[in-house]
Coordinates of C-alpha atoms and ligand atoms in Angstrom, one line a residue:
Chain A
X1 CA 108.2 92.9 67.3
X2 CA 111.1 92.7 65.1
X3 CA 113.8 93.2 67.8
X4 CA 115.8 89.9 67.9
X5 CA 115.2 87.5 71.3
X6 CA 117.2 89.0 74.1
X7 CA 120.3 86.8 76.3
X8 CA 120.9 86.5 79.2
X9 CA 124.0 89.0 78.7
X10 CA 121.2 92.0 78.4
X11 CA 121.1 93.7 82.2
X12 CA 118.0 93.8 82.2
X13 CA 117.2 90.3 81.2
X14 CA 119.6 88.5 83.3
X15 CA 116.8 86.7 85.6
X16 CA 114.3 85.9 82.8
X17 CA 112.6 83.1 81.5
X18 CA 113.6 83.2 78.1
X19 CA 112.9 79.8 77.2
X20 CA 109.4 80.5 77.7
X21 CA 109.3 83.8 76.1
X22 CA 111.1 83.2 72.9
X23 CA 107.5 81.1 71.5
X24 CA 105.8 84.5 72.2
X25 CA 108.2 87.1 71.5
X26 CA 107.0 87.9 68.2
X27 CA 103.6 88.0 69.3
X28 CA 104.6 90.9 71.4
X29 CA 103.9 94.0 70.5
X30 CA 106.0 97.0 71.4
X31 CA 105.7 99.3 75.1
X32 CA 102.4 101.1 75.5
X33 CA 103.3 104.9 75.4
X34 CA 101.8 106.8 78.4
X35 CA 101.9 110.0 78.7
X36 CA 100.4 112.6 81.6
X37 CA 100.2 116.0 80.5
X38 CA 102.0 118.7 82.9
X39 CA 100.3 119.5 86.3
X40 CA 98.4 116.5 86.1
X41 CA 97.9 112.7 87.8
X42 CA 97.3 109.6 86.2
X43 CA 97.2 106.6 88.4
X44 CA 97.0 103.1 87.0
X45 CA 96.3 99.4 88.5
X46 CA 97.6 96.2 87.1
X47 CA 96.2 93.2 89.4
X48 CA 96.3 90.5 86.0
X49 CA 98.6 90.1 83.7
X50 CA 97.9 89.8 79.9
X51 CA 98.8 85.6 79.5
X52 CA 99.7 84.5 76.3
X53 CA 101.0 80.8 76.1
X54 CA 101.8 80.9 80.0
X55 CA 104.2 84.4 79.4
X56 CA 102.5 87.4 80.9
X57 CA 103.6 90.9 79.7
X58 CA 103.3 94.5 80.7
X59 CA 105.5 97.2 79.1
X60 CA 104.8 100.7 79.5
X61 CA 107.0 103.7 78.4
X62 CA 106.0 106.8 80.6
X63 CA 106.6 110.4 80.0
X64 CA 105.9 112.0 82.9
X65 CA 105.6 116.2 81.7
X66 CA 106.3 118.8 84.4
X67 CA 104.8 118.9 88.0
X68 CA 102.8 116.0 87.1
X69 CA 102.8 112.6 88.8
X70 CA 102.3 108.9 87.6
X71 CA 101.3 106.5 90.6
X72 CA 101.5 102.6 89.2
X73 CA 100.7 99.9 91.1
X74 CA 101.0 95.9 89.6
X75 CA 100.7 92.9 90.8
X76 CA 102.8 90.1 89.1
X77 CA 101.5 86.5 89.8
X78 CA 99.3 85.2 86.9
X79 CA 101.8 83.7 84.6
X80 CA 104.7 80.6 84.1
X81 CA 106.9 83.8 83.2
X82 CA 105.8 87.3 84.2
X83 CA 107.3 90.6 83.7
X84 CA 106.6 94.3 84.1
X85 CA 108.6 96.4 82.5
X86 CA 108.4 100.0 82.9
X87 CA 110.2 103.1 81.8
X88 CA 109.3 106.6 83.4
X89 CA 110.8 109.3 82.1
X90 CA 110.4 112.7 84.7
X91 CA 110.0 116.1 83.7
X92 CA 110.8 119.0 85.7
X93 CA 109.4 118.6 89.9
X94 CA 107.1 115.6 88.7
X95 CA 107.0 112.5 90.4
X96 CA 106.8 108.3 89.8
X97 CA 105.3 106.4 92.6
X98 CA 105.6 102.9 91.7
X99 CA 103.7 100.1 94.5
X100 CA 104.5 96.7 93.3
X101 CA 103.9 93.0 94.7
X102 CA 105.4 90.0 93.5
X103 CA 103.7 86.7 94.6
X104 CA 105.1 83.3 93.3
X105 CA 104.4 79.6 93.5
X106 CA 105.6 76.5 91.8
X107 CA 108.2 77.2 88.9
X108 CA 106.7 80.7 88.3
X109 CA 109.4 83.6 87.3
X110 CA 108.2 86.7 88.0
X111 CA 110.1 90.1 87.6
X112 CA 109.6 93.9 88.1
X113 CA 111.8 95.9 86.1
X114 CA 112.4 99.7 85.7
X115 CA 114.1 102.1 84.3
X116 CA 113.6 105.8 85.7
X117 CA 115.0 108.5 83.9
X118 CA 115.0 111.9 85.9
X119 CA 115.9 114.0 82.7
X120 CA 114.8 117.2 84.6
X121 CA 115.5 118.6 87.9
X122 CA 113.4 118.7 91.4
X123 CA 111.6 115.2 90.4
X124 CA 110.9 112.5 92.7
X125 CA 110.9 108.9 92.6
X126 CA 109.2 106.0 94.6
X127 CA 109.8 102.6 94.6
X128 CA 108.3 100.0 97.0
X129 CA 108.6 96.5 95.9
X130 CA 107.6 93.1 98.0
X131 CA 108.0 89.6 96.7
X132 CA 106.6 86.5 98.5
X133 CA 107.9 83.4 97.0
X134 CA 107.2 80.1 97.3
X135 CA 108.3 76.7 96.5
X136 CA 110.9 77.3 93.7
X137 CA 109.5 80.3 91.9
X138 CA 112.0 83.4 91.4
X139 CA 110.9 87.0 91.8
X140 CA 113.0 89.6 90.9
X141 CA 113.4 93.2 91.1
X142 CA 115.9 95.2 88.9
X143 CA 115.6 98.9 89.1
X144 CA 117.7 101.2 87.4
X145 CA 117.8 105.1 88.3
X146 CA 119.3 107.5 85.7
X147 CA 119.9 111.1 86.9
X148 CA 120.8 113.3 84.2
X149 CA 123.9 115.9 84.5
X150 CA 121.1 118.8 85.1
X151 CA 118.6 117.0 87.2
X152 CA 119.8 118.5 90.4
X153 CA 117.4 117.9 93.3
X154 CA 116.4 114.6 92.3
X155 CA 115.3 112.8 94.9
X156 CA 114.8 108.6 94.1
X157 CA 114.0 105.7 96.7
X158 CA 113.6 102.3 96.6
X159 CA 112.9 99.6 98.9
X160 CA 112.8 96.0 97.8
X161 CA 111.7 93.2 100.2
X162 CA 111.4 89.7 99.9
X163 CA 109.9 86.6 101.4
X164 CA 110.7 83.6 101.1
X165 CA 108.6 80.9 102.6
X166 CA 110.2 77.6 100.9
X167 CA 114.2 77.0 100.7
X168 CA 113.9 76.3 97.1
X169 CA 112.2 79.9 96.1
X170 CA 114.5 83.1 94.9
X171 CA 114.5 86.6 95.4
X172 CA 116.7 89.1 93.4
X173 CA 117.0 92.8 93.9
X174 CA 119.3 94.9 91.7
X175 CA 119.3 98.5 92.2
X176 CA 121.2 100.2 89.2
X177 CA 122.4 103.9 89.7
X178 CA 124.0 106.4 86.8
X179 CA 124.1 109.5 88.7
X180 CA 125.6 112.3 86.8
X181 CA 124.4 115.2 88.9
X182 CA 125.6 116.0 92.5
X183 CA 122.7 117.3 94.4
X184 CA 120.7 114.5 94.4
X185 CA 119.0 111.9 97.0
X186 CA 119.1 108.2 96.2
X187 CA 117.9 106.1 98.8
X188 CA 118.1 102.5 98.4
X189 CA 117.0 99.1 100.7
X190 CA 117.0 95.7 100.2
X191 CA 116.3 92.5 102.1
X192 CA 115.4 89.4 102.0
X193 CA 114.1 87.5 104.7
X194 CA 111.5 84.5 106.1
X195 CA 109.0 84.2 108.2
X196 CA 110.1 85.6 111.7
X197 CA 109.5 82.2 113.9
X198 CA 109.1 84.1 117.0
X199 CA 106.2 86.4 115.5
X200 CA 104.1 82.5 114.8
X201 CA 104.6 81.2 118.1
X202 CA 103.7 84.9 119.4
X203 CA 100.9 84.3 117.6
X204 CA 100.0 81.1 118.3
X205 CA 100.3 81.3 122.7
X206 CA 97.1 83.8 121.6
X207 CA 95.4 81.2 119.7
X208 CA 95.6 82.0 116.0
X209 CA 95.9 78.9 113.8
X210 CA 99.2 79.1 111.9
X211 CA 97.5 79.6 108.3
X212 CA 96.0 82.9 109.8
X213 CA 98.9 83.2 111.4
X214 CA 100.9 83.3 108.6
X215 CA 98.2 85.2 106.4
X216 CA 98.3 88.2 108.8
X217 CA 101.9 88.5 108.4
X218 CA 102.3 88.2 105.1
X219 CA 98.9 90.4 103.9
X220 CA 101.1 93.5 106.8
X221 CA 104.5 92.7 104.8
X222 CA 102.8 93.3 101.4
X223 CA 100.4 96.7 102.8
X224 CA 103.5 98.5 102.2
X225 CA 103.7 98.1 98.0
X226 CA 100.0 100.1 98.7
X227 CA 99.8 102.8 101.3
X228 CA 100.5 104.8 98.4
X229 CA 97.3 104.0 96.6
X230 CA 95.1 106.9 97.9
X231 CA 91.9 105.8 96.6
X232 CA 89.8 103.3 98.9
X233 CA 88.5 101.4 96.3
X234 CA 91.0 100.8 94.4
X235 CA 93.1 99.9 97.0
X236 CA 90.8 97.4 98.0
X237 CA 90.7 95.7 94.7
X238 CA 94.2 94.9 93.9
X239 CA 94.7 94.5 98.1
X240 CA 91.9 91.9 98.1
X241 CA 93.3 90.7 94.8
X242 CA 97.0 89.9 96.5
X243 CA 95.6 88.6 99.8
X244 CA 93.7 85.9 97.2
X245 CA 96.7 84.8 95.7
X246 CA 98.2 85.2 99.3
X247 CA 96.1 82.0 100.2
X248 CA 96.3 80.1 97.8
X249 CA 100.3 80.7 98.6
X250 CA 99.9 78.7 101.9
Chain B
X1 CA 87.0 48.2 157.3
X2 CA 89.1 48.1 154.1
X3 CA 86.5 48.9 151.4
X4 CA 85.2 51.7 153.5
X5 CA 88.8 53.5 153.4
X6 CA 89.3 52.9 149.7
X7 CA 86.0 54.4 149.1
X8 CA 86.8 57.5 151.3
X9 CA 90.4 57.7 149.5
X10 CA 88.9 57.8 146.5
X11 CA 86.0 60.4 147.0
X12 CA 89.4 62.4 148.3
X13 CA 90.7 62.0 145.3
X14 CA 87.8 63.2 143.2
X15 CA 87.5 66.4 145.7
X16 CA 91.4 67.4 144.7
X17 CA 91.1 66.2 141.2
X18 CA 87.8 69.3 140.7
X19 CA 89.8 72.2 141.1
X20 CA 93.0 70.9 139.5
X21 CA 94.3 72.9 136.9
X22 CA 97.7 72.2 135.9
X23 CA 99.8 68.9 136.8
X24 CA 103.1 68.8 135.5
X25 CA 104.9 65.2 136.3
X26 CA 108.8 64.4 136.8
X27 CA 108.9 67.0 133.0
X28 CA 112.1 66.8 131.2
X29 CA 112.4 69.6 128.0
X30 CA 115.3 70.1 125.9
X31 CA 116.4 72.8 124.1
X32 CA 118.5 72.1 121.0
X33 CA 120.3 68.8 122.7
X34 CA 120.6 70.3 126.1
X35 CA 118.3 69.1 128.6
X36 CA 117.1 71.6 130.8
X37 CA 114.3 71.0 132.7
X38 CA 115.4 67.5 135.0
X39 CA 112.5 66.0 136.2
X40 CA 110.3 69.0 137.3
X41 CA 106.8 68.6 139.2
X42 CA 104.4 71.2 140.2
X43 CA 100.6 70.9 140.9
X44 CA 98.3 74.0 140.3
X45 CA 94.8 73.8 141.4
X46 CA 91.9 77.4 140.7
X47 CA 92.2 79.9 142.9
X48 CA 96.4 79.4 143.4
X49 CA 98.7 81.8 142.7
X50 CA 102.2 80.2 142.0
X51 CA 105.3 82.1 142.2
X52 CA 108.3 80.5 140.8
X53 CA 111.6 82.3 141.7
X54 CA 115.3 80.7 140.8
X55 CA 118.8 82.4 139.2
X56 CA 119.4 83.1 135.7
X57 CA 119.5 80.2 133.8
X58 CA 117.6 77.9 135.7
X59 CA 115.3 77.0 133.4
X60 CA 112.5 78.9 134.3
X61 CA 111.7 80.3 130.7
X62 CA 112.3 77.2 129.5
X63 CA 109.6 75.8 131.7
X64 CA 106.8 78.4 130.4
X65 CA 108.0 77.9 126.7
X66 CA 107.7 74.1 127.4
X67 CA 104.3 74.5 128.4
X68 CA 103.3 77.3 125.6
X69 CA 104.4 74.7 122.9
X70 CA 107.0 76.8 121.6
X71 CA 108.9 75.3 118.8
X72 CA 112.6 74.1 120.2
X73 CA 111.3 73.6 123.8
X74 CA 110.9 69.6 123.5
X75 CA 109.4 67.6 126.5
X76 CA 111.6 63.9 125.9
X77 CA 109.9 62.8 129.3
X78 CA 107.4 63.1 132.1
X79 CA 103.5 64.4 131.5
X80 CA 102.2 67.6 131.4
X81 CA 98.0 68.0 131.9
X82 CA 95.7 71.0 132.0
X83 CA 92.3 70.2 133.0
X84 CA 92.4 66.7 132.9
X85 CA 93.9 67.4 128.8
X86 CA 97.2 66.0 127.9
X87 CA 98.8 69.3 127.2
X88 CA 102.2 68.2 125.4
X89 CA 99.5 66.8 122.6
X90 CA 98.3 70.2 122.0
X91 CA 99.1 72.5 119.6
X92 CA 100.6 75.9 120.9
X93 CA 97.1 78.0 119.6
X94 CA 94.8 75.0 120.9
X95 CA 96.7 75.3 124.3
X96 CA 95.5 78.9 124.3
X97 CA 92.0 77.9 123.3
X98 CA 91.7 75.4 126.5
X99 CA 92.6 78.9 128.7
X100 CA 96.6 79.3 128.8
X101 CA 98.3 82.6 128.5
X102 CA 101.6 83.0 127.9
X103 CA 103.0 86.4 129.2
X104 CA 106.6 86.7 127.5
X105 CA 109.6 87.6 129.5
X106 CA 110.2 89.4 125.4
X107 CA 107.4 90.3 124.1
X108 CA 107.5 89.9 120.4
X109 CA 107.2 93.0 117.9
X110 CA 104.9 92.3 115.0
X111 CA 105.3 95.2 112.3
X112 CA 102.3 95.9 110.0
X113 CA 99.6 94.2 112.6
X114 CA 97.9 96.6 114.9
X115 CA 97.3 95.5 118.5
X116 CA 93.5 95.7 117.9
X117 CA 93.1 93.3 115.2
X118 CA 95.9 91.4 116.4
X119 CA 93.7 90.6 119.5
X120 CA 90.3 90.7 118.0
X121 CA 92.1 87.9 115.6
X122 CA 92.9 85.9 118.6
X123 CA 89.9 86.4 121.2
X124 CA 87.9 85.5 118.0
X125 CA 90.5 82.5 117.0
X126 CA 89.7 80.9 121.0
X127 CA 85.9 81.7 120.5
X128 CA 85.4 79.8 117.7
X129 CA 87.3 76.8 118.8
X130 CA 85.0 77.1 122.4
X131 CA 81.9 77.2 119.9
X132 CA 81.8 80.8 121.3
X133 CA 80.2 83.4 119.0
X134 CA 82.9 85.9 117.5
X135 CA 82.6 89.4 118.9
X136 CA 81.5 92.2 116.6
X137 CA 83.7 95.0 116.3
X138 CA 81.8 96.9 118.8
X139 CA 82.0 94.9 121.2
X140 CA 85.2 93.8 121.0
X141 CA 86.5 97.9 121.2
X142 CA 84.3 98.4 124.0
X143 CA 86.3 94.9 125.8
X144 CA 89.8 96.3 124.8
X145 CA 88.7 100.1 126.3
X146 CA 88.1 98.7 129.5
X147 CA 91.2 96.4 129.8
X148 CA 93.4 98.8 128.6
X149 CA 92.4 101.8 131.2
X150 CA 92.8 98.7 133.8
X151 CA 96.1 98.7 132.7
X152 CA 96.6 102.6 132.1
X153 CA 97.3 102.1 128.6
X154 CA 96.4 104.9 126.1
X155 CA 93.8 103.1 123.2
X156 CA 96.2 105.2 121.1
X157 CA 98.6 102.3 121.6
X158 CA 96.8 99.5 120.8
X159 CA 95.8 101.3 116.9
X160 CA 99.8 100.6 116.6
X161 CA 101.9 97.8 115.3
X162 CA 102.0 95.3 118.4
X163 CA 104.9 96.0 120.3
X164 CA 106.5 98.2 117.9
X165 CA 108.3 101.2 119.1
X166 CA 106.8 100.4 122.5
X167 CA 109.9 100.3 125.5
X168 CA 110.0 97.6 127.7
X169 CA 107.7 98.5 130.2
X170 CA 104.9 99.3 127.9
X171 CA 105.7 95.8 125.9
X172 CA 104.8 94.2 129.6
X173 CA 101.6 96.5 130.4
X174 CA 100.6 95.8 126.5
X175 CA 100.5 91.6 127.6
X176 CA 98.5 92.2 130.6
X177 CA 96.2 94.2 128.4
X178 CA 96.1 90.9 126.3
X179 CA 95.6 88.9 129.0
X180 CA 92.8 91.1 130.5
X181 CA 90.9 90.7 126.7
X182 CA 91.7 86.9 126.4
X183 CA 90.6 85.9 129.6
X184 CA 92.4 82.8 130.6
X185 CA 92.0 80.1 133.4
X186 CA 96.0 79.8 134.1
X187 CA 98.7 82.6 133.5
X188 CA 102.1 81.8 132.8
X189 CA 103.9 85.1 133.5
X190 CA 107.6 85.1 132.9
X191 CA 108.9 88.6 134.5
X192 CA 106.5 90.4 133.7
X193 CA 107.8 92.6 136.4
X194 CA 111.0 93.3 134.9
X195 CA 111.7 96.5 133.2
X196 CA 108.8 98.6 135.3
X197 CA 109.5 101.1 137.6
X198 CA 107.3 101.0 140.8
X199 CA 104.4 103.5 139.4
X200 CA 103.8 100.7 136.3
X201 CA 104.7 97.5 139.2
X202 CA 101.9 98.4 141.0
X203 CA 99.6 99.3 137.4
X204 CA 100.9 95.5 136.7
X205 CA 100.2 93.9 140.0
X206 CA 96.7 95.3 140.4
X207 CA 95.8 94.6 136.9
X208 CA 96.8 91.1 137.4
X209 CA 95.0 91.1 140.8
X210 CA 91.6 92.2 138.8
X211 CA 92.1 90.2 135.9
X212 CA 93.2 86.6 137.6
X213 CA 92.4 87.0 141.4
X214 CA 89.6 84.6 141.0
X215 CA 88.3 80.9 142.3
X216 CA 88.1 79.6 139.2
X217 CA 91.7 80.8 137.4
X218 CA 95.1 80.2 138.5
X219 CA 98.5 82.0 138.1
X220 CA 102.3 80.6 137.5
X221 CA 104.2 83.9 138.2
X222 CA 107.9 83.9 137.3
X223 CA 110.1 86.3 139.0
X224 CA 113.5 87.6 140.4
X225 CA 111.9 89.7 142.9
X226 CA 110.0 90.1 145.8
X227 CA 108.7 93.3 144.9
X228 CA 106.2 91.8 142.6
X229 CA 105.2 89.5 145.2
X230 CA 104.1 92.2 147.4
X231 CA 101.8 93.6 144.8
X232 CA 100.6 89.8 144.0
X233 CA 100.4 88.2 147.0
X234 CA 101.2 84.3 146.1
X235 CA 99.7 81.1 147.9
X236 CA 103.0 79.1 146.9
X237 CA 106.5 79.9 146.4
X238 CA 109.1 77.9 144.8
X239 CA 112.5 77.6 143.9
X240 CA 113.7 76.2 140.7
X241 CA 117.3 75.3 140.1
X242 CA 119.4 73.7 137.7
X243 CA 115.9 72.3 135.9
X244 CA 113.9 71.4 139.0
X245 CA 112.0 72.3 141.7
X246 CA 114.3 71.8 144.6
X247 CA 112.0 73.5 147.3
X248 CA 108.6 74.8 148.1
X249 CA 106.8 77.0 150.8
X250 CA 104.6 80.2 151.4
X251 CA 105.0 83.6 151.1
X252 CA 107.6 83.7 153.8
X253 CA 110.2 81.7 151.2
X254 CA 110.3 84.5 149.1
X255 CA 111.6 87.0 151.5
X256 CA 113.7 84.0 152.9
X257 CA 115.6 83.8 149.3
X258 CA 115.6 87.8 149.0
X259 CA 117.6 87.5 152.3
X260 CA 119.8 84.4 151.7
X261 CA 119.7 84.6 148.0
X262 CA 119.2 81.2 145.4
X263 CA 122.6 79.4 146.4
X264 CA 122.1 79.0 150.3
X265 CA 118.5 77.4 149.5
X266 CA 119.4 75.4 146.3
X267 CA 121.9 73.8 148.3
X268 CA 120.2 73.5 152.0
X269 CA 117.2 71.7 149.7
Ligands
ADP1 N1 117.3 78.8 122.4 C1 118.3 78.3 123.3 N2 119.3 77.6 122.8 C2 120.2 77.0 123.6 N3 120.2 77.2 124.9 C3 119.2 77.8 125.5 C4 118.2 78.4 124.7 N4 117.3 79.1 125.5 C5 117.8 78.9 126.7 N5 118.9 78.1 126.7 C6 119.7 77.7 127.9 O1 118.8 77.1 128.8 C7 119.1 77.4 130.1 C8 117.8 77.9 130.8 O2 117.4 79.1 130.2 P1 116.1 79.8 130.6 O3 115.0 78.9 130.7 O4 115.9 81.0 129.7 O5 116.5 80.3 132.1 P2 115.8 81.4 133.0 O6 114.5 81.9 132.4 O7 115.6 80.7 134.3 O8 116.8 82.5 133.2 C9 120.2 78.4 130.1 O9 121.4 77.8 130.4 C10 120.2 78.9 128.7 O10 121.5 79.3 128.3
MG2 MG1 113.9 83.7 131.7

């Protein structure tokens, strides 16, 4: 990659480890293109990360042709510095489901990052993002939506929640809207939150332990980044994959 | 003469000390740096049902958190004991295992954790600490079936998030439908009656009747009102007020205190 080292002053950079990445940014090679032909349905899993020298790095560039529909679902945990980077471009009444979890421990910096682009009208959007962080690991979440002039009836949501179940850890969400049409739906959420206290003890005056306790609240608080996954299996494996870093979270 | 009578003393004792359940001894619990409960002392013993009664603020949540373990409810004095167990050295979940439910006065919403496996979670969590076996899952639907049509509660409710969405009298019917699952030996039920109109009162009252009406369990029942109390017909009645028990009777102080109200007892005691 011949692009010079990013700064801090890039958007879409602000909350990354570049100290860490700058050993292994020429190793990087550029995004992977993607693209699903019109009418049709890809759906792709990401539970690892590549790792190279501790920096862990996915970058996909998406094209998403007419009334078809890309569903995505990563995990990031398995890296010092971690970061998913993807760019969907929509074509006309496609759609981009994106499920996402963000799990993080010790100094880890892990970020989600996209950029949608609905170039075309009647295309939907989905974002559900949910970060549990602990000790002083950051997770972030910066997601920009671009609705062109003509891409009436766009309809784009996210929803970004975070955990975090040290003081020390960080959660950042940064939705990014350029909406140059007027017929269009952007809904937006973000919170950050811990642990709700009451919930353990709840728990606890029926006699679950407060690891299990704790496990069953955080494996429901994640569920949401993959209702969307339709497929059982699938499901399963990058669900069973979370709940395993889940535990060792605790 | 004398060593006869200390021997027949002591074989007194023992009878009492079988059935006791729960001794609670001159308690003091804090919440934050206030002290609420002042010096509080109830004896429960199997087969008792206990109705506490006393005006807002009293202390009498404060008293069941206390003996739940919640976080925040400190005990700074006094002894608490459930079968012969120091209970203030218990964890909350352990407290559970020995055989106390809690029935919350707000019954917490859990999004994300269904009823059913939030109870299978627990039953199974109390089993394994009693050495128990853990139930499979068909045995464990067939348990919650029963228990909830005890309780008149659709099995439709208990697939959903606990509590979630539920109103506040079926938040009350869902923890007697716990309680019926978990099977305790003493009940701690802070107004469970509030928030039910008379149709779920008497659902409540004869659920808790089934469930706990037996020699070897006891109930604490926390109310406002005697309406419960003619549902659950209590052994003992007593008034707490301003972090004690400041006086104790039958059945008959209850309708006394509907008819006088807290403040002529609190301050006749
Ligand atoms: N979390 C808390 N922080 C501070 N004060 C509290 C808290 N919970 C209860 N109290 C106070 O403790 C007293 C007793 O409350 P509570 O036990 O809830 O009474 P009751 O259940 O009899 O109405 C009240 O004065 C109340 O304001
Ligand atoms: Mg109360």
């Amino acid at each position: 990659m011949n692009a010079p080292l990013p700064t801090r002053r890039d958007e879409a950079w602000r909350y990354a480890d570049l100290k860490a990445l700058e050993p292994v940014w020429a190793k990087l090679t550029g995004p992977e293109q993607i693209t699903v032909p019109a009418g049709e349905t890809v759906s792709r899993q990401i539970a690892e990360l590549p790792v190279i020298d501790g920096v862990g790095m996915i970058d996909l560039d998406v094209t998403i042709g007419d009334k078809a529909t890309f569903i995505l679902h990563v995990l990031a945990h398995n890296a010092d510095y971690g970061r998913i980077h993807v760019k969907a471009t929509l074509g006309n009444g496609s759609h981009f489901e994106l499920g996402g979890a963000i799990l993080g421990s010790g100094k880890q910096t892990l970020e989600i990052v996209t950029e949608t682009i609905h170039a075309e009208p009647n295309a939907t959007s989905n974002q559900v993002v949910r970060s549990v962080l602990a000790d002083t690991a950051t997770g972030s979440f910066l997601g920009r939506i671009n609705v062109a002039r003509h891409a009436q009836k766009t309809d784009a949501a996210q929803s970004v929640k975070s955990m975090l179940l040290d003081r020390g850890a960080t959660a950042n969400a940064k939705p990014e809207l350029e909406i140059f049409a007027d017929d269009v739906k952007c809904a937006h959420g973000a919170t950050v939150g811990e642990l709700n206290k009451q919930a353990l003890f709840y728990m606890a005056s029926r006699g679950i332990d407060p690891v299990t306790a704790k496990k069953l609240m955080l494996q429901a608080f994640i569920a949401d980044a993959f209702v969307s996954l339709e497929d059982d299996a699938a499901r399963d494996g990058i669900e069973g994959k979370a709940l395993e870093v889940l535990e060792g979270l605790s | 003469m004398t060593i006869s009578t200390g021997v027949t003393h002591r074989l007194k004792n023992f009878e009492l000390k079988r059935n006791q359940m729960l001794k609670i001894e001159n308690l003091h619990a804090t919440v934050g740096d206030t002290e609420i409960l002042k010096g509080l002392s109830l004896e429960i013993n199997a087969g008792e049902i206990h109705a506490i009664m006393g005006p807002n603020g009293a202390g009498k949540s404060t008293l069941a958190y206390a003996l739940g373990g919640r976080p925040g409810y400190e005990a700074t004095e006094g002894s608490a004991s459930f079968d012969g167990q120091d209970l203030l050295d218990m964890d909350p979940h352990e407290r559970a295992a020995a055989g106390i439910f809690l029935g919350f006065q707000y019954p917490v919403e859990i999004p994300g954790v269904s009823n059913l496996q939030f109870l299978r979670e627990s039953l199974n969590a109390q089993r394994a600490v009693r050495g128990e076996e853990a139930l499979n899952g068909a045995e464990f639907i067939k348990l919650a079936k029963e228990k909830a049509a005890l309780l008149k509660m659709d099995m439709d409710m208990l697939k959903r998030a606990v509590n979630v969405g539920f109103s506040g009298g079926e938040k009350k019917r869902n923890e007697m439908v716990q309680m019926g699952i978990l099977d305790p030996k003493l009940a701690i039920l802070d107004e469970t009656d509030s928030g039910l109109d008379i149709d779920a009162l008497r659902t409540v009252g004869s659920g808790i009747n089934a469930i706990m009406r037996k020699p070897d369990k006891a109930v604490l029942l926390i109310t406002h009102y005697q309406r419960l109390l003619d549902e659950v017909k209590p052994d003992f009645v007593h008034v707490l007020a301003a972090g004690r028990i400041v006086k104790t009777g039958g059945p008959e102080l209850a309708m006394q205190l509907e008819e006088e109200g807290y403040e002529a007892i609190a301050e006749a005691a």
